[in-house]
XYZ file of C-alpha atoms in Angstrom:
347
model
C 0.000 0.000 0.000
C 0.997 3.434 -0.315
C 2.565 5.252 2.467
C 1.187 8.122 3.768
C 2.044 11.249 5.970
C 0.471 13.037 8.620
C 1.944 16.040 10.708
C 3.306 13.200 13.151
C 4.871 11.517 10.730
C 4.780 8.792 7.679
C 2.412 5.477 8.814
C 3.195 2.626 7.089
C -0.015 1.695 5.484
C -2.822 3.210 4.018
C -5.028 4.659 6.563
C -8.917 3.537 7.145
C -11.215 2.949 6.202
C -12.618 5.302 8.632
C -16.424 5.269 8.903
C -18.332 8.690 10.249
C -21.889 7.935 10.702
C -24.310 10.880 11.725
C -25.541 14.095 10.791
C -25.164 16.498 7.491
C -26.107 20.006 7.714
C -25.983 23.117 5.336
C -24.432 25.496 7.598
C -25.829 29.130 6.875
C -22.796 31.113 8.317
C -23.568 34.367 9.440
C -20.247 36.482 10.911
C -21.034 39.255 13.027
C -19.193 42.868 13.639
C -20.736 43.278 17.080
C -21.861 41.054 19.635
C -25.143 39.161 19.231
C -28.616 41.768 19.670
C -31.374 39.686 20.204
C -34.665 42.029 19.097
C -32.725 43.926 16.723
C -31.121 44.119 13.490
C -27.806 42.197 13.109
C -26.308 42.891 9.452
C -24.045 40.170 8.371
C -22.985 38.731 4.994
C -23.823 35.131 4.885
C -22.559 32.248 3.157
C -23.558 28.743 2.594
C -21.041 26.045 3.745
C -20.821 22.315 4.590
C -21.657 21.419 7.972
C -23.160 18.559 10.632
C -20.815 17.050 12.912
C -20.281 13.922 10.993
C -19.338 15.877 7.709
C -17.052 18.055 9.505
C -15.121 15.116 11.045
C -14.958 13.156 7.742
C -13.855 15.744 6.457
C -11.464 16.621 8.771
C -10.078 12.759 8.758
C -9.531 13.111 5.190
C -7.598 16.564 5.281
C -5.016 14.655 7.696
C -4.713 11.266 6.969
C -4.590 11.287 2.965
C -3.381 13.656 0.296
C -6.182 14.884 -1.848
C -5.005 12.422 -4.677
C -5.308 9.097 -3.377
C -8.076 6.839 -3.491
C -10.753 8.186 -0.148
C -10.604 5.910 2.942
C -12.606 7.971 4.643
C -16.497 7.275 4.502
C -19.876 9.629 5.454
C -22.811 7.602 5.984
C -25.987 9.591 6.301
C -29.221 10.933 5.392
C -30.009 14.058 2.809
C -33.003 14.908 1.183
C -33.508 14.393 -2.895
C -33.097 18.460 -3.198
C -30.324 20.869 -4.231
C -28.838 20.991 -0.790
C -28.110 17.011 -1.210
C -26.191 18.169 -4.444
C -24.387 21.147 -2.537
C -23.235 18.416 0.043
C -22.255 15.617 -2.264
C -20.252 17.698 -4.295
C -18.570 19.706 -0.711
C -17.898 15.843 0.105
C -16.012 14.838 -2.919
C -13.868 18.453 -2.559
C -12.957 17.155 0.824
C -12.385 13.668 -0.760
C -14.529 11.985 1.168
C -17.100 9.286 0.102
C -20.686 9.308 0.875
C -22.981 6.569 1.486
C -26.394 8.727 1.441
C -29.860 7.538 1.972
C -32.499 9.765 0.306
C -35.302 10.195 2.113
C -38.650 12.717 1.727
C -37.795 15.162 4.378
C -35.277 18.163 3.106
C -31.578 17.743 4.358
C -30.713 19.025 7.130
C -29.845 22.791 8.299
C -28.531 25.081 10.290
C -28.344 28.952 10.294
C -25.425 30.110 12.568
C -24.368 33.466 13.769
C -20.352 34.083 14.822
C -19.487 36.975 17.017
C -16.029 38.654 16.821
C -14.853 36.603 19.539
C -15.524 33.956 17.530
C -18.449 32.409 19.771
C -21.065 30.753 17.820
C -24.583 30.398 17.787
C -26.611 28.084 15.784
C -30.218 27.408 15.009
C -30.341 23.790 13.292
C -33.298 22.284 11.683
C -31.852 18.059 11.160
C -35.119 17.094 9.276
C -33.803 14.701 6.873
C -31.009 13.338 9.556
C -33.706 11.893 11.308
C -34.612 10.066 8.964
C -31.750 7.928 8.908
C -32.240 4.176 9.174
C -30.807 0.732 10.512
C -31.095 -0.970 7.300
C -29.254 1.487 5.175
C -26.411 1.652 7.809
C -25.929 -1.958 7.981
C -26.107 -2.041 3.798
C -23.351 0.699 3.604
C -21.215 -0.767 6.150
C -21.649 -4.109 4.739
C -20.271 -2.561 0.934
C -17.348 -0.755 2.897
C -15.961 -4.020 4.196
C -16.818 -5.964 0.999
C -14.465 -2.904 -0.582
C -11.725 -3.158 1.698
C -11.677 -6.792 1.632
C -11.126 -6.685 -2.352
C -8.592 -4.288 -1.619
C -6.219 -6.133 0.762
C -6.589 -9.154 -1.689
C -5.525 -7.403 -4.727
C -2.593 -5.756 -2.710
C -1.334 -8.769 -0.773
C -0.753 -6.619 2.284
C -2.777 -6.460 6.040
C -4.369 -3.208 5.983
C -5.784 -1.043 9.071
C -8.921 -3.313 10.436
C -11.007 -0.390 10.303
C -12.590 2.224 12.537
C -15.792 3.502 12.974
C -16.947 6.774 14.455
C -20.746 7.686 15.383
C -21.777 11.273 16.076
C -23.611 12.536 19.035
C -26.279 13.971 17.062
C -26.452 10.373 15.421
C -26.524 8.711 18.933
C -29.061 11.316 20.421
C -31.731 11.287 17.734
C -31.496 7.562 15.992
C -29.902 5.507 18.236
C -31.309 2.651 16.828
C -28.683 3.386 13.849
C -25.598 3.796 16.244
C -26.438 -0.036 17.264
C -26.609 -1.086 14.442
C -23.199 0.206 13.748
C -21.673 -0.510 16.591
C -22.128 -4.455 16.504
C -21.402 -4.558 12.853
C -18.210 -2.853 13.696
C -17.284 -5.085 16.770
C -18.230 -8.383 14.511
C -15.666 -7.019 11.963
C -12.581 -6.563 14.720
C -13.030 -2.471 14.080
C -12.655 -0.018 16.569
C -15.440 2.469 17.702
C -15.757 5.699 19.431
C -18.544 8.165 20.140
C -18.952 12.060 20.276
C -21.514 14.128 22.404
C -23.999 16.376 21.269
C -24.571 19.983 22.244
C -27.979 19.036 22.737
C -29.641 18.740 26.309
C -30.563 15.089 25.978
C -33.503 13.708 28.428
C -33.117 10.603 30.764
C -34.101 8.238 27.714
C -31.334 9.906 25.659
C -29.022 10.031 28.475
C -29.436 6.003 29.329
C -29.588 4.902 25.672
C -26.129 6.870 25.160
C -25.240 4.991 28.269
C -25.942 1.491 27.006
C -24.392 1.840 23.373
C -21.233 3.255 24.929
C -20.335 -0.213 26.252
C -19.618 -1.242 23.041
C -17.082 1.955 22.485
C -13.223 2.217 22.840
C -13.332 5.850 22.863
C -15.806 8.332 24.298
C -15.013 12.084 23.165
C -17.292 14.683 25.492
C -16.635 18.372 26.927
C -16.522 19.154 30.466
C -20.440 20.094 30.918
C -21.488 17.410 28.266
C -19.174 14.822 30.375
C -20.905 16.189 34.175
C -24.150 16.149 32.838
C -24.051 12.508 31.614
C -22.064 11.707 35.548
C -25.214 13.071 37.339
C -23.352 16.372 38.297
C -23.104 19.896 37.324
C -19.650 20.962 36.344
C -18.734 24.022 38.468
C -16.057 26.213 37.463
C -13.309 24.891 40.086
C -14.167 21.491 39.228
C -10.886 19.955 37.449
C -11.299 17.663 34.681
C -9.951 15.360 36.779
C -13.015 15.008 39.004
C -15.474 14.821 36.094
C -13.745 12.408 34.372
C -13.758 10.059 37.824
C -17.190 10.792 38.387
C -18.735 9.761 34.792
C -16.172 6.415 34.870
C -17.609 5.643 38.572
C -21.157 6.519 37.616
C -21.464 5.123 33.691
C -18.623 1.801 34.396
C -17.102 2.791 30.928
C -13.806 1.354 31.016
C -12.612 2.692 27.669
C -10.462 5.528 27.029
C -12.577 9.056 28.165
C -11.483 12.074 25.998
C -12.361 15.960 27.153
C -12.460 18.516 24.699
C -11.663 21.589 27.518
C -11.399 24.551 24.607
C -8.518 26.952 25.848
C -7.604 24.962 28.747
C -6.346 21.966 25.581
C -7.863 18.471 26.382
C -7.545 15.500 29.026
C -7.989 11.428 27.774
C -7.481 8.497 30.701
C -4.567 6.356 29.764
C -5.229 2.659 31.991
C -5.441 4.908 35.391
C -3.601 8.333 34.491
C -4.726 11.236 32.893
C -2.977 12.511 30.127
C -3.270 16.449 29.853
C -2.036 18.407 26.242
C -2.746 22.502 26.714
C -3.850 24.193 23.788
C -2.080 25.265 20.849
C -2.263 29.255 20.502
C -4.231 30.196 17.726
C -5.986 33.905 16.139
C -9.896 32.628 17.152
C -11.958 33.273 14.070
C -14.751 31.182 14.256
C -15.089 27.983 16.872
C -17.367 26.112 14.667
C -16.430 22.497 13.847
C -13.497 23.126 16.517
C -14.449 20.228 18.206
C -15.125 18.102 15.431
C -11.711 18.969 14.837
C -10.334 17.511 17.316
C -11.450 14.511 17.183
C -10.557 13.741 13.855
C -6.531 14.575 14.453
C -7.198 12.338 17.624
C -8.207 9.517 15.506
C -6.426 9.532 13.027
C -3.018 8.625 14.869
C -4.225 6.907 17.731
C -6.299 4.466 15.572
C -3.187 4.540 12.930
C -0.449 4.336 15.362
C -0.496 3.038 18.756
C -4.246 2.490 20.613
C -2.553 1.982 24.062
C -0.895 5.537 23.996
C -3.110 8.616 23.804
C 0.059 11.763 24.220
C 0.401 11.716 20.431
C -3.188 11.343 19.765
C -3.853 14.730 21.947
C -1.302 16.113 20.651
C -2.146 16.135 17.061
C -5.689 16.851 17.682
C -4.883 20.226 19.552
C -3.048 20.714 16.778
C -5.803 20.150 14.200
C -8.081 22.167 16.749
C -6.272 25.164 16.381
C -6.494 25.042 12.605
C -10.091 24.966 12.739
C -10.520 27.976 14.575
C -7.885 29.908 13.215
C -10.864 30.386 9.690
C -14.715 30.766 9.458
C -16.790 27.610 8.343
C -16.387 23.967 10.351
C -13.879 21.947 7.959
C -10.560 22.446 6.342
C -9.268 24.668 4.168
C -9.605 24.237 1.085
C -13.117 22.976 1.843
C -15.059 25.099 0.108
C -14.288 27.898 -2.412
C -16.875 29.919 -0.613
C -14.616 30.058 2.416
C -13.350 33.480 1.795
C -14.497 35.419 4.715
C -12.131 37.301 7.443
C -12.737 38.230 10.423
C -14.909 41.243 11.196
C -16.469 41.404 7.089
């Protein structure tokens, strides 16, 4: 297989695939010279980019894990409507060189109108419709042509590829969990590794115990500090250290896998056996946090399911890394991502 390079170095086989299964969005970005006025007029000059937290961490994965002319191992699997957004997103997908396994369904895709103040802050207004919409069958049947793919592949080549990773969004978790079953036991029959992202969303005590029960079958478990106390029972105070959090949701939820926390300025924390493993932030001009997060996660995963799964320093380390390039632009994925992604601060 080829050898590729990330910014921690060559790996010695071709990375993926890498599954993302969740939510698409057609982020309506809205920057903002003055802080948010709610009641009043707040001019702006809006522009239409690729968004949903699945489509920003494919895309992501495939920014640093494969140049933009090899073959995609990185995967979407999701749900759009048959309308010109689904076209929009398809063809942001293959810019980002990512490949999409889309079920068309009768609701519109998804949306979200977001305003960014100077500081950067964001503030977003979604509308999933077609996201939930989303069904077991057609993530079994896309998973199912995935391996069949990557099994051809490692034949014709001779060679033991990566087994394979999958990745389910909170959104994804929060609104069809039935899906993120699904995907986790296909994954887990296939020897591939899984991990989970939160939502921003306030989930009930259903959502909260069915997130619960599916992360048993995780390795990783990405979360913020608030997302992370919420789902321990607790409210996260401000002198609360990650630390304590982190303790509290493993004593409280029994997840034994590797906990990750997304802390913004303060960098991010991940358990390693019974440490914690802290990487500070990388200092970066904030722009825009959108897709921050999402980020993350993807330089995370792409070296710590490419390199070594028992160490998480150079995991952290690259996805701080990949953090501060989100931030450091407005719109959620990489640059070049979209030749709409023109704006500047402050415009």
């Amino acid at each position: 297989m080829t050898q590729h390079t990330t910014a921690d170095g060559p790996t010695n086989q071709s990375p993926g695939p890498f599954i993302v299964i969740g939510d698409v969005m057609v982020d309506h970005l809205a920057p903002l010279t003055a802080p948010l006025t709610i009641g009043r007029d707040n001019p702006t000059h809006a522009t239409r980019l690729m968004g949903g937290q699945a489509a920003n961490t494919a895309a992501w994965l495939s920014s640093v894990t494969q140049p933009t002319s090899a073959p995609s191992s990185v995967h979407l699997v999701a749900a759009v409507g048959s309308d010109d957004a689904a076209v929009f997103v398809e063809k942001e997908m293959g810019v980002a060189n990512v490949r999409c396994w889309f079920e068309h369904v009768s609701d519109p895709t998804g949306q979200c109108f977001i305003a960014v103040t100077p500081d950067g802050d964001r503030t977003m207004f979604p509308d999933p419709s077609a996201n939930l919409q989303l069904t077991p069958g057609h993530v079994q049947q896309a998973l199912d042509a995935i391996a069949h793919e990557v099994a051809d592949e490692i034949a014709q080549e001779s060679v033991t590829g990566h087994a394979g990773h999958v990745h389910l969004s909170g959104y994804l978790v929060a609104r069809v969990p039935e899906c993120a079953a699904v995907a986790i036991r296909s994954a887990r029959q296939r020897g591939w590794t899984v991990s989970m992202d939160t939502s921003a969303l306030i989930l009930d005590s259903r959502q909260q115990e069915s997130l619960l029960e599916l992360l048993a079958g995780c390795n990783v478990f990405f979360a913020n500090r608030a997302e992370l106390a919420a789902l321990a029972g607790t409210a996260a105070a401000s002198d609360d250290s990650s630390e304590a959090v982190i303790e509290t949701f493993q004593d409280n939820s029994g997840f034994d896998g590797i906990v990750v926390v997304k802390d913004g300025a303060n960098g991010a924390y991940a358990t390693q056996q019974q440490t914690l493993v802290h990487e500070p932030a990388k200092p970066a001009t904030v722009v825009d946090t959108t897709g921050a997060g999402d980020a993350f996660v993807a330089g995370f995963l792409a070296v710590w399911a490419l390199h070594d799964p028992d160490s998480v320093i150079g995991a952290l380390r690259h996805g701080t890394n990949t953090a501060a390039r989100a931030v450091a632009h407005m719109g959620a994925g990489p640059l070049p991502y979209s030749p709409a992604v023109t704006m500047k601060k402050g415009r």
